[in-house]
JSON list of C-alpha atoms in Angstrom, two decimals:
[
{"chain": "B", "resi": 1, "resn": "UNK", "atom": "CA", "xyz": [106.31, -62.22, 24.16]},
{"chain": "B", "resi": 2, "resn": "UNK", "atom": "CA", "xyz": [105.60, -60.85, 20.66]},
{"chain": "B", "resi": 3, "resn": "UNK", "atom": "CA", "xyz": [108.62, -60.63, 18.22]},
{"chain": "B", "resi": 4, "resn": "UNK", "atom": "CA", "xyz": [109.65, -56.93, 17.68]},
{"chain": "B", "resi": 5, "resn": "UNK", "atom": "CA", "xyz": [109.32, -57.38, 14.10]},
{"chain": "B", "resi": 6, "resn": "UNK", "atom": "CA", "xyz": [105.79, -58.07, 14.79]},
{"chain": "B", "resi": 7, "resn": "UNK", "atom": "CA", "xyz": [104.58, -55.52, 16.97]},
{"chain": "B", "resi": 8, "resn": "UNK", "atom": "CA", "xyz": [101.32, -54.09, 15.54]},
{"chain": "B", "resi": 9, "resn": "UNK", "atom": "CA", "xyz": [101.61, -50.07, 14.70]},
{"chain": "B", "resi": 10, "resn": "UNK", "atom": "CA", "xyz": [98.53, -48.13, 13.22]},
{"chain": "B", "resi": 11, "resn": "UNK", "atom": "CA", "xyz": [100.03, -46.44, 9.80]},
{"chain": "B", "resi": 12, "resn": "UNK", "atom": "CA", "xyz": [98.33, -43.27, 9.62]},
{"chain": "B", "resi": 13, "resn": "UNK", "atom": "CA", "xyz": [97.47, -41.84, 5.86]},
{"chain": "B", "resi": 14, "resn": "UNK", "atom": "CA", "xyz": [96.39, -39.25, 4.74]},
{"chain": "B", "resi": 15, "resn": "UNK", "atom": "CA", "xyz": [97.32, -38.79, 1.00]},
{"chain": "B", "resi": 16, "resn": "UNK", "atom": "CA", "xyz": [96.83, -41.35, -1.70]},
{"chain": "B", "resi": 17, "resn": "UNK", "atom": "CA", "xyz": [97.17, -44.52, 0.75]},
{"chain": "B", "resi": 18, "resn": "UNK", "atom": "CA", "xyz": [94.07, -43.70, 1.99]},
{"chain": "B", "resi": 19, "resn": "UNK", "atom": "CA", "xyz": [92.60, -45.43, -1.12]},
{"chain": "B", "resi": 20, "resn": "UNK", "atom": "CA", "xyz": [93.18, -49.08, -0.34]},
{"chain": "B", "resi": 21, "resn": "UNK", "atom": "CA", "xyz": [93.82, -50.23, -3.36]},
{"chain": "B", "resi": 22, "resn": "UNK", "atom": "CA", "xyz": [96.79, -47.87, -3.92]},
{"chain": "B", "resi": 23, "resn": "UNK", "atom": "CA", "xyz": [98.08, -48.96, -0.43]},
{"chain": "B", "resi": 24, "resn": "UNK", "atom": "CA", "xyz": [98.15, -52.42, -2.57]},
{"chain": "B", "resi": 25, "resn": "UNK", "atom": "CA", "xyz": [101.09, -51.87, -4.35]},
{"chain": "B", "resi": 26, "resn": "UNK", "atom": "CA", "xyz": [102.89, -50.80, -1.41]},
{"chain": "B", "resi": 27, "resn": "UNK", "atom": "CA", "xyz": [102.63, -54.34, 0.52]},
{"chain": "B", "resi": 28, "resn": "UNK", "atom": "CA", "xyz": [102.30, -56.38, -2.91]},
{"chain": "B", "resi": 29, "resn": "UNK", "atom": "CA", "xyz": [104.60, -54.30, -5.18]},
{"chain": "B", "resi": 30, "resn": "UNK", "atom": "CA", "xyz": [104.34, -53.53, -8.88]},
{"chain": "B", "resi": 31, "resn": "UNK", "atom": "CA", "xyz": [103.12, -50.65, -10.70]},
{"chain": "B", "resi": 32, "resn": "UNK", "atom": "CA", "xyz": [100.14, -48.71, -10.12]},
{"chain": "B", "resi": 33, "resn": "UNK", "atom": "CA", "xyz": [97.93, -47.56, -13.01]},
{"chain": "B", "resi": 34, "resn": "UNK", "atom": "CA", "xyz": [98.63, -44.06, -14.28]},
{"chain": "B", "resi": 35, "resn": "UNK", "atom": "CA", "xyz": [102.11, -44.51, -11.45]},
{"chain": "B", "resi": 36, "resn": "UNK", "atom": "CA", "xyz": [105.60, -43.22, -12.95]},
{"chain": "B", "resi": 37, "resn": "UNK", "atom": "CA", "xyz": [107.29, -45.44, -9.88]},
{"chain": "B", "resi": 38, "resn": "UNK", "atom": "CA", "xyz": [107.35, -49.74, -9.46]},
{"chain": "B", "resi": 39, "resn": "UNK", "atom": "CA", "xyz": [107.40, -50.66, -5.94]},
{"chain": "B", "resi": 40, "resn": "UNK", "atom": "CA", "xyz": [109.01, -53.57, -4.44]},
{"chain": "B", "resi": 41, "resn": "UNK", "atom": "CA", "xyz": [106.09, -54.96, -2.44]},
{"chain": "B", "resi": 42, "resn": "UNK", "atom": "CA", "xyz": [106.58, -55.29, 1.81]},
{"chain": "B", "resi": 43, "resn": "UNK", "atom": "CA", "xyz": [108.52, -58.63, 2.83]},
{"chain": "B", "resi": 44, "resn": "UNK", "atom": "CA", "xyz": [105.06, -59.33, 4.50]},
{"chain": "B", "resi": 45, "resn": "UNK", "atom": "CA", "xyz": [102.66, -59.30, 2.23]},
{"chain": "B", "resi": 46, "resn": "UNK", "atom": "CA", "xyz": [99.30, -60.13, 4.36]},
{"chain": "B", "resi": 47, "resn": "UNK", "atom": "CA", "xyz": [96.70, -57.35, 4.09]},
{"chain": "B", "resi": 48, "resn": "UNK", "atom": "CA", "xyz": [96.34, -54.79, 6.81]},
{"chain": "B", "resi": 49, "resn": "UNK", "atom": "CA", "xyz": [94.39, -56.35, 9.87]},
{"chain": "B", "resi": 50, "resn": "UNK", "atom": "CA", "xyz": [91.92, -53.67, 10.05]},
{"chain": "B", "resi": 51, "resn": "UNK", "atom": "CA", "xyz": [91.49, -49.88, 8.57]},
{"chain": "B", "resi": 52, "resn": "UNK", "atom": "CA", "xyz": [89.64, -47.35, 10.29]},
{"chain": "B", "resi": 53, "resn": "UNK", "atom": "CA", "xyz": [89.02, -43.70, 9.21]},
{"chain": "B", "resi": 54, "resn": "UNK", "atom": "CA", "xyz": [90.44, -41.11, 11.86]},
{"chain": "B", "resi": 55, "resn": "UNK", "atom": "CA", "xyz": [90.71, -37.10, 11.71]},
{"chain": "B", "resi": 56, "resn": "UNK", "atom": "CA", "xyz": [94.05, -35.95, 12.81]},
{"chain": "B", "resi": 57, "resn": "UNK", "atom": "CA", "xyz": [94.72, -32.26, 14.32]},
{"chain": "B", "resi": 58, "resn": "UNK", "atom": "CA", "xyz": [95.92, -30.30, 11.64]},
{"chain": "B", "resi": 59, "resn": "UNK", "atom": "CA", "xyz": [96.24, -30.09, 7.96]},
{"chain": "B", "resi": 60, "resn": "UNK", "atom": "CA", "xyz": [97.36, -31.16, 4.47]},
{"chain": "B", "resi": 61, "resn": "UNK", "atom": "CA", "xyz": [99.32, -29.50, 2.30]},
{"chain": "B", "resi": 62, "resn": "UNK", "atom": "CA", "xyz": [101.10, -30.08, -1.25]},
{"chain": "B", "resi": 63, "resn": "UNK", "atom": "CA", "xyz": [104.72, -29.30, -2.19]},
{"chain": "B", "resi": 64, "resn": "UNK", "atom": "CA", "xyz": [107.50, -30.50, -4.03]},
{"chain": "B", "resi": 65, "resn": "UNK", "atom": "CA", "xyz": [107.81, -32.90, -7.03]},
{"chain": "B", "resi": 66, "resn": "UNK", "atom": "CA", "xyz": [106.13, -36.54, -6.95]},
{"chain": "B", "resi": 67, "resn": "UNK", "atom": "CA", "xyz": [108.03, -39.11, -8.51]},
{"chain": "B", "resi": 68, "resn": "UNK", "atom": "CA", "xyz": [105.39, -41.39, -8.92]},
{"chain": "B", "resi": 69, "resn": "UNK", "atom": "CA", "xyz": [102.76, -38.92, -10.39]},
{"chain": "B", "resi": 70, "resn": "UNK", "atom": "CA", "xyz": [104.64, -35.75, -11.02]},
{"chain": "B", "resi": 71, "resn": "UNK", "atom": "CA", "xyz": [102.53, -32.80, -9.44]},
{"chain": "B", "resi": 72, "resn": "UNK", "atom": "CA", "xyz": [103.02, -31.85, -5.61]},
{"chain": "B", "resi": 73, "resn": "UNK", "atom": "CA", "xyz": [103.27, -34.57, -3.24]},
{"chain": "B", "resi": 74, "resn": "UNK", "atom": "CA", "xyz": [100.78, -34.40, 0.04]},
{"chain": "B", "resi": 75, "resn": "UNK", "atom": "CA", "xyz": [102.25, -33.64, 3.65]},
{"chain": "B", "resi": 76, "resn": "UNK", "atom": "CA", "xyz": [101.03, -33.26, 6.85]},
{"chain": "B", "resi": 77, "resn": "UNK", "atom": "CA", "xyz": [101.31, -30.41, 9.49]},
{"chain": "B", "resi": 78, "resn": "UNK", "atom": "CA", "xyz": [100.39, -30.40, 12.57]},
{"chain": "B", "resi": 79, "resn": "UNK", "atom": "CA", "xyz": [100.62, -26.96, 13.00]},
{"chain": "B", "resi": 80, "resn": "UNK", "atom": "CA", "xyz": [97.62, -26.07, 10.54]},
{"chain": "B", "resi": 81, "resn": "UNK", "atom": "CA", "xyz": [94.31, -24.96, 11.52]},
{"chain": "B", "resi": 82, "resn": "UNK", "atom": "CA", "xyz": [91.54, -27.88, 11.80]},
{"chain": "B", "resi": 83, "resn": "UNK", "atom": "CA", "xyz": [91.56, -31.44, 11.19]},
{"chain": "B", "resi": 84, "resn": "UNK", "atom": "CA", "xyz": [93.34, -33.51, 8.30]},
{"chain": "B", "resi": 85, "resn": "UNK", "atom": "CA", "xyz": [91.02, -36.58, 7.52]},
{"chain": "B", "resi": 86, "resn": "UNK", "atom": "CA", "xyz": [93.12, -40.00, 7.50]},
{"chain": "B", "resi": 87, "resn": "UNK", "atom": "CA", "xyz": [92.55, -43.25, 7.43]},
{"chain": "B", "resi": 88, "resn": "UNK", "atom": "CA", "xyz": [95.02, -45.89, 10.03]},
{"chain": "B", "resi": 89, "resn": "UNK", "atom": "CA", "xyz": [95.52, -49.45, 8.79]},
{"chain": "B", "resi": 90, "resn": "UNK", "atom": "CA", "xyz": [97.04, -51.94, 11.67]},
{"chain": "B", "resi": 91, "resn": "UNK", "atom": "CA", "xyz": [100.14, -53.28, 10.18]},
{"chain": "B", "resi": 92, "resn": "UNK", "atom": "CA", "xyz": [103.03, -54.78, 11.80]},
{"chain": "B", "resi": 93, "resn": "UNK", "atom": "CA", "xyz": [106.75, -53.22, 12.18]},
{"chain": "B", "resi": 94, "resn": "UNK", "atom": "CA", "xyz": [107.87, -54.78, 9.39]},
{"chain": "B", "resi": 95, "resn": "UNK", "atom": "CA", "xyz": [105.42, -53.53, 6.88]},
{"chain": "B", "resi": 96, "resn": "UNK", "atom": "CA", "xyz": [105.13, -50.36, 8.37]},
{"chain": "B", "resi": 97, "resn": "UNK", "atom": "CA", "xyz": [109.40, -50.09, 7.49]},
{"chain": "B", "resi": 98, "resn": "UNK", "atom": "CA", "xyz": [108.77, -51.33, 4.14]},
{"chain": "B", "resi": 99, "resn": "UNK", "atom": "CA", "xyz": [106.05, -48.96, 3.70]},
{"chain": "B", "resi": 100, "resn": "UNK", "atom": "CA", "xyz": [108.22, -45.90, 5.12]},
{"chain": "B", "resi": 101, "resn": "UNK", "atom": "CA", "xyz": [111.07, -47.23, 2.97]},
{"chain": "B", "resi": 102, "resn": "UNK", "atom": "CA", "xyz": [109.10, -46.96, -0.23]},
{"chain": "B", "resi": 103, "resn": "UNK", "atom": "CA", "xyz": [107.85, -43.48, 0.45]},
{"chain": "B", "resi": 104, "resn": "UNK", "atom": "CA", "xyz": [111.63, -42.63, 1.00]},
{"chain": "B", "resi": 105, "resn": "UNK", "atom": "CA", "xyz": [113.09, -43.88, -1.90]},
{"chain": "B", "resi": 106, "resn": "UNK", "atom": "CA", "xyz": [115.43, -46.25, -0.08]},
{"chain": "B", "resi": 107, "resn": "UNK", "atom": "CA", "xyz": [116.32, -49.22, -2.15]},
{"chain": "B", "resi": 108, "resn": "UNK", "atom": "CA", "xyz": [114.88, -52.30, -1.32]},
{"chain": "B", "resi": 109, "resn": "UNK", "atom": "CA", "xyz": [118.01, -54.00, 0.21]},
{"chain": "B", "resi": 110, "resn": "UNK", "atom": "CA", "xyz": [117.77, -51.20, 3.24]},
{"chain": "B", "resi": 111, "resn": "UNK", "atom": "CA", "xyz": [114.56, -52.34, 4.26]},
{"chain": "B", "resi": 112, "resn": "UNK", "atom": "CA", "xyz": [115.66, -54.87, 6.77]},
{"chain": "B", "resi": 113, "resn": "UNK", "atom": "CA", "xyz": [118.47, -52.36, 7.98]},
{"chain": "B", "resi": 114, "resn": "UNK", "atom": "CA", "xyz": [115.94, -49.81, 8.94]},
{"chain": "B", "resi": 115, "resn": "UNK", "atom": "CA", "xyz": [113.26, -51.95, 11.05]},
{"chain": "B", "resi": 116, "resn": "UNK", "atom": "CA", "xyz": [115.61, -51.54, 14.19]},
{"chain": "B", "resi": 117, "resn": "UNK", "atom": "CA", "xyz": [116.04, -47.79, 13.29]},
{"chain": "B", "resi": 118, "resn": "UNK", "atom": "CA", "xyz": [112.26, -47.32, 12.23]},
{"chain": "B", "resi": 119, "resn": "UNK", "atom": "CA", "xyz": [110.90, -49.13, 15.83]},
{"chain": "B", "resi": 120, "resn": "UNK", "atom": "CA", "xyz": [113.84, -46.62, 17.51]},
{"chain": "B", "resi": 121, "resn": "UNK", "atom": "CA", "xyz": [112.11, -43.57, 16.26]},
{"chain": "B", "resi": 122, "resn": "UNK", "atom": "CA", "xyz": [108.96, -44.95, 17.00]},
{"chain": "B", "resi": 123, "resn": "UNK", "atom": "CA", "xyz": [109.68, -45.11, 20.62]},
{"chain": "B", "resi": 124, "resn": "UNK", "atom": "CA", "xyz": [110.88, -41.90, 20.42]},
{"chain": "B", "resi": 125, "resn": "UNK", "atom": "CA", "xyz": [107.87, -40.23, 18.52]},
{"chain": "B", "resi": 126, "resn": "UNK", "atom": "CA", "xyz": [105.67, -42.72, 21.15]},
{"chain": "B", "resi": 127, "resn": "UNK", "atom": "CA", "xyz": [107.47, -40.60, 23.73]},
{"chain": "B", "resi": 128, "resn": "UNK", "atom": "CA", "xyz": [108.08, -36.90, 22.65]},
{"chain": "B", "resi": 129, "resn": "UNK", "atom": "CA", "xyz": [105.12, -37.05, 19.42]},
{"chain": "B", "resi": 130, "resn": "UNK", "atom": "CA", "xyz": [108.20, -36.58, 16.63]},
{"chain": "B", "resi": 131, "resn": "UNK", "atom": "CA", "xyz": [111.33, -38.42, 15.27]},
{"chain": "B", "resi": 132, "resn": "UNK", "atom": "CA", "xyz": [113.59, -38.17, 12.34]},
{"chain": "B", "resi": 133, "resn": "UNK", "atom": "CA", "xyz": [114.43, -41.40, 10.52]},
{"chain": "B", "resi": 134, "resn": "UNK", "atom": "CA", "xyz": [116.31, -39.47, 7.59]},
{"chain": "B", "resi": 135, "resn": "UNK", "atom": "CA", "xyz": [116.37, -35.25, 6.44]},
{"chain": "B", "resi": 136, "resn": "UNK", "atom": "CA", "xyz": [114.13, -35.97, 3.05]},
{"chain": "B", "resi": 137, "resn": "UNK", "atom": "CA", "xyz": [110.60, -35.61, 2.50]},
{"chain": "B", "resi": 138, "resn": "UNK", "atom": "CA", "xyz": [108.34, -38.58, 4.39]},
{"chain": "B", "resi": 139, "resn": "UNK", "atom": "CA", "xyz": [111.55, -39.34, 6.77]},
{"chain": "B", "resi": 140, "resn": "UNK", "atom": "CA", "xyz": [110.15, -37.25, 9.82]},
{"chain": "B", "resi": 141, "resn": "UNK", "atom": "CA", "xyz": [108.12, -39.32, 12.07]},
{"chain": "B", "resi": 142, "resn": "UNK", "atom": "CA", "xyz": [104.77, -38.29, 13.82]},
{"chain": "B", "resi": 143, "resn": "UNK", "atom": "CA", "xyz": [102.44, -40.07, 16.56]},
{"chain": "B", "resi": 144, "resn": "UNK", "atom": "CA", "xyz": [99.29, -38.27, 17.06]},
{"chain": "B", "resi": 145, "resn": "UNK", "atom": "CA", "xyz": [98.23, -41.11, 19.35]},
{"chain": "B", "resi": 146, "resn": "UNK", "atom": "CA", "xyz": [97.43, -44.40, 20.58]},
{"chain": "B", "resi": 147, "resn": "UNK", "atom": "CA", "xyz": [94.37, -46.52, 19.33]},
{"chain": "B", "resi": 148, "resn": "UNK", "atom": "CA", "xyz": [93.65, -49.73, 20.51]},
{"chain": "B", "resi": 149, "resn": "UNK", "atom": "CA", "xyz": [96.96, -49.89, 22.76]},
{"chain": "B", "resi": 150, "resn": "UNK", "atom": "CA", "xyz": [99.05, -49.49, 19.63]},
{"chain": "B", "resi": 151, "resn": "UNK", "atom": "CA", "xyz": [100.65, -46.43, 18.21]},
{"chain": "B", "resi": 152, "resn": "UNK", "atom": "CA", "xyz": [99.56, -44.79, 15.54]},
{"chain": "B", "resi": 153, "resn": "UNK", "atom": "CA", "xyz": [102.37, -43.20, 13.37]},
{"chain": "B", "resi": 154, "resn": "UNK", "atom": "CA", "xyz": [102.56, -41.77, 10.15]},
{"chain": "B", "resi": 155, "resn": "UNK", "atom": "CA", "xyz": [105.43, -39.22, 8.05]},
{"chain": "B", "resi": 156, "resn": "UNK", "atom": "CA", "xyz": [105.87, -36.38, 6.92]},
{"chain": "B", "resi": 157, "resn": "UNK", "atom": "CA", "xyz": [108.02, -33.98, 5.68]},
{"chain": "B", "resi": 158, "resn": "UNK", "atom": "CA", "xyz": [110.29, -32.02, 8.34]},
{"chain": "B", "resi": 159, "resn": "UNK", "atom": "CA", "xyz": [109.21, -27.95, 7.14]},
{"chain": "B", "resi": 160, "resn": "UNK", "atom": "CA", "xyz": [105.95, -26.85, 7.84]},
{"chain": "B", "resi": 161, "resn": "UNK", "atom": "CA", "xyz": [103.52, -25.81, 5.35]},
{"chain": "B", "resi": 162, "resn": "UNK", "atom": "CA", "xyz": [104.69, -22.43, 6.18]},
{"chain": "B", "resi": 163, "resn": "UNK", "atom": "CA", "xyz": [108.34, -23.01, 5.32]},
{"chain": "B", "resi": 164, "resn": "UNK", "atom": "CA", "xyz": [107.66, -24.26, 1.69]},
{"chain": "B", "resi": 165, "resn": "UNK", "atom": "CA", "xyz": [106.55, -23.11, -1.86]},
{"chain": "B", "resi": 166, "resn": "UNK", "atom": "CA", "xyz": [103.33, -24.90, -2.37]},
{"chain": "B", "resi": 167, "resn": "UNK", "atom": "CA", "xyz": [102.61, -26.88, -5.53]},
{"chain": "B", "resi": 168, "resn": "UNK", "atom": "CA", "xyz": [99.04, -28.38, -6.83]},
{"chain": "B", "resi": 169, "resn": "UNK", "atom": "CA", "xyz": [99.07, -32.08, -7.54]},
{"chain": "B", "resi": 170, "resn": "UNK", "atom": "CA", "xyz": [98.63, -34.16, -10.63]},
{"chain": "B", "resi": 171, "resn": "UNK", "atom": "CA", "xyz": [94.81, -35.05, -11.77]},
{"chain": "B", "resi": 172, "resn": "UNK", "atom": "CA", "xyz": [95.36, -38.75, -10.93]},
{"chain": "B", "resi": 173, "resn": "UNK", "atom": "CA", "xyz": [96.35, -37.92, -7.78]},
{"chain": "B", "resi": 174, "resn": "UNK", "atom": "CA", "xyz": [94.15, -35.27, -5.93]},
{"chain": "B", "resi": 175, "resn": "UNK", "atom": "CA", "xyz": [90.88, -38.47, -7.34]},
{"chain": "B", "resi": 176, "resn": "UNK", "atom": "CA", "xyz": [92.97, -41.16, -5.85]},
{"chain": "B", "resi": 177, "resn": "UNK", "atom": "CA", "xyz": [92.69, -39.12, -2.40]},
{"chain": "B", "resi": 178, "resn": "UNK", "atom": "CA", "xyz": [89.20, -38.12, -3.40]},
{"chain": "B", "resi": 179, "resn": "UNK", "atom": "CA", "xyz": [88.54, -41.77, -3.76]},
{"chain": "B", "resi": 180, "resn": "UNK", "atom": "CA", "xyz": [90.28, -42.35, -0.26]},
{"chain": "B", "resi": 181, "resn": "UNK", "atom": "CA", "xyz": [88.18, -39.90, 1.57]},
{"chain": "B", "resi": 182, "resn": "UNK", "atom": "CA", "xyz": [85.01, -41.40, -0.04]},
{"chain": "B", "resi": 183, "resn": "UNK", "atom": "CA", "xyz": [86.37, -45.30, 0.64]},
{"chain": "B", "resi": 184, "resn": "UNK", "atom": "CA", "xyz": [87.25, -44.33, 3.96]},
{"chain": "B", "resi": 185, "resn": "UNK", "atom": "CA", "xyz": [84.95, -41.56, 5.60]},
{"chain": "B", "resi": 186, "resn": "UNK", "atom": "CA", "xyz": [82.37, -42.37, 3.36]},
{"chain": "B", "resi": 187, "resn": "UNK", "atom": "CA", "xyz": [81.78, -38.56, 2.31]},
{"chain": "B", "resi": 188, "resn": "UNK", "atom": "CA", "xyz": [79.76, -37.47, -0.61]},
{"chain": "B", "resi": 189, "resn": "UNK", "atom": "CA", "xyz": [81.49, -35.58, -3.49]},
{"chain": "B", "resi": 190, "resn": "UNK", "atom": "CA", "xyz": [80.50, -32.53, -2.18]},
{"chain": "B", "resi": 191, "resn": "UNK", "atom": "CA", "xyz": [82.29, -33.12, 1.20]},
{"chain": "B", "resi": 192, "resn": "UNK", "atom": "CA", "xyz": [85.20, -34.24, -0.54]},
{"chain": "B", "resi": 193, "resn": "UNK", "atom": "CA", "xyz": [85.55, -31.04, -3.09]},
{"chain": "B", "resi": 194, "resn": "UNK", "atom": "CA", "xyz": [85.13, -28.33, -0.27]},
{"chain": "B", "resi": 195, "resn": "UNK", "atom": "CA", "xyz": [88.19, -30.12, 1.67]},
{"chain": "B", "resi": 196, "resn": "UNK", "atom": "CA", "xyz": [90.09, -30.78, -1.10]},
{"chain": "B", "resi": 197, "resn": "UNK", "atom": "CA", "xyz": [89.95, -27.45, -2.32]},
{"chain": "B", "resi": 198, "resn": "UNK", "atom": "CA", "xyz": [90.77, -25.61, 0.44]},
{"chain": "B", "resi": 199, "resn": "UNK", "atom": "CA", "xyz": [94.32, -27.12, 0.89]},
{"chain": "B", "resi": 200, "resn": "UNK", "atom": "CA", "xyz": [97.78, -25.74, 0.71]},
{"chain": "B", "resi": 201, "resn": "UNK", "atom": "CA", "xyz": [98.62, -26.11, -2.97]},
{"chain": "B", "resi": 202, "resn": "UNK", "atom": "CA", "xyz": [95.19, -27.21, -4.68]},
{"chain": "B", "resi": 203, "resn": "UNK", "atom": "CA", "xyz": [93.90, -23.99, -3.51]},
{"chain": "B", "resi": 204, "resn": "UNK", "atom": "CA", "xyz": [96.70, -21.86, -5.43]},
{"chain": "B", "resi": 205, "resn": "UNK", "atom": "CA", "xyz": [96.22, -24.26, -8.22]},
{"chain": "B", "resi": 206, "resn": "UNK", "atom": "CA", "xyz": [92.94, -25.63, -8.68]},
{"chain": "B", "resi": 207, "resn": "UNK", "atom": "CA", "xyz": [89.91, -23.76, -9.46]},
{"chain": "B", "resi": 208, "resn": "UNK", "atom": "CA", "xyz": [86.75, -25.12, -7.36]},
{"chain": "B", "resi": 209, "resn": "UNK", "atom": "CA", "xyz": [85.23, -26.06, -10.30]},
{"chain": "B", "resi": 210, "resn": "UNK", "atom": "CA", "xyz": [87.90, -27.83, -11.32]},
{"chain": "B", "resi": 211, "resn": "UNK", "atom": "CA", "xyz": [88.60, -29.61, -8.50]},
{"chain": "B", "resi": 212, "resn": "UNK", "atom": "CA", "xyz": [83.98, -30.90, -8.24]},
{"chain": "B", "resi": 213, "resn": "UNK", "atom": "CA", "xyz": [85.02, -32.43, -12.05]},
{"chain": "B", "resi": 214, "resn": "UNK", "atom": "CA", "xyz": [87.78, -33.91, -10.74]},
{"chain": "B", "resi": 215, "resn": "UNK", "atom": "CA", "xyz": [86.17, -35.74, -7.76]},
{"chain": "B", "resi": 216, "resn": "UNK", "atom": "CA", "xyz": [82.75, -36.43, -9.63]},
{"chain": "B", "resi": 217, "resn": "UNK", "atom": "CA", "xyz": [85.18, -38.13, -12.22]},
{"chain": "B", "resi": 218, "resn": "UNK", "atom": "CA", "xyz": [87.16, -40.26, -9.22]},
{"chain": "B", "resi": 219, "resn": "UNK", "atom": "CA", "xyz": [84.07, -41.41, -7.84]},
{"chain": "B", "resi": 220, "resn": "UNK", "atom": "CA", "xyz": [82.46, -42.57, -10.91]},
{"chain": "B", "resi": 221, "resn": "UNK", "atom": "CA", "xyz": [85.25, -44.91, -11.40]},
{"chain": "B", "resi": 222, "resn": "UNK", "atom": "CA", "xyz": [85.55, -46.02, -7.73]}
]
């Protein structure tokens, strides 16, 4: 019988985690370059088991204030036209709590506490496709799915895109998901710009122009 605390979940992203390296500092902790924020690391620190790239129904949008890059912060919404791109890494409980727990801005200490209330919610999201582990921004829990008999899970804010004020994100941002997309779909720069620049947020804020220097820039430096 497998622990609990090592039952394998699929965490779904579909912001800056999609860029491996970024996910990094999640399960190994420290500082990210150009990052406002130092993370505590996940209590397990082995790498994901796998990473595939998956398309979710839906979309991306950007709102709110990032404390780790100032600029809006990305969400997802199921309730958007089309597909949000995403890449799923196979992680266990545990990491997937201490990866939710950094994304909330729980202290480190409540990690532990919240592996019993994170696999709770995922049974319920498992069963009716959304759960609430907190009311703040990345607390609201969504399974779009199973892959490989596992669930895969990721959060999100609780208001639609709809239901928010819309805010583009930082530079450094917006190429670390540009580098994501390109690490983990494998699309060209072109690809990459005309999504980009059609979401919730980088579309009020970013000239399309804009938004091709950005990504040429992010891919040149990988």
């Amino acid at each position: 019988m497998v622990d609990a605390e090592e039952r394998l979940v699929w965490y779904v992203a579909y912001g800056s985690n999609m860029h491996a390296a970024r996910l990094a500092w999640y399960i190994d902790g420290g500082c990210p370059p150009g990052g406002r924020r130092t993370y505590p690391g996940c209590r397990d620190r082995r790498p994901p088991s796998r990473s595939v790239p998956v398309s979710l129904p839906g979309g991306i949008y950007f709102a709110g204030e990032s404390g780790a890059w100032t600029g809006g912060m990305a969400f997802y919404d199921p309730q958007l036209p089309g597909v949000a791109a995403a890449r799923a890494y196979l992680v266990t409980l545990n990491q997937f709590t201490d990866i939710a727990a950094q994304e909330m801005y729980r202290p480190a200490g409540d990690a532990a506490d919240l592996t019993p209330a994170t696999g709770a919610a995922i049974d319920a999201a498992v069963a009716d496709g959304r759960a609430t582990l907190g009311p703040g921004r990345y607390e609201t829990l969504v399974c779009p799915g199973h892959r490989a008999g596992a669930p895969m899970l990721t959060f999100t804010a609780p208001e639609p895109a709809s239901a928010v004020r819309c805010r583009p994100p930082a530079p450094v941002y917006l190429g670390m998901i540009a580098r994501g997309l390109h690490e983990s779909h494998g699309w060209p720069a072109e690809r990459i710009v005309g999504y980009l620049a059609r979401r919730p947020g980088v579309a009020d804020g970013w000239p399309p122009d804009a938004v091709a220097a950005l990504v040429t820039e992010a891919l040149a430096v990988g």
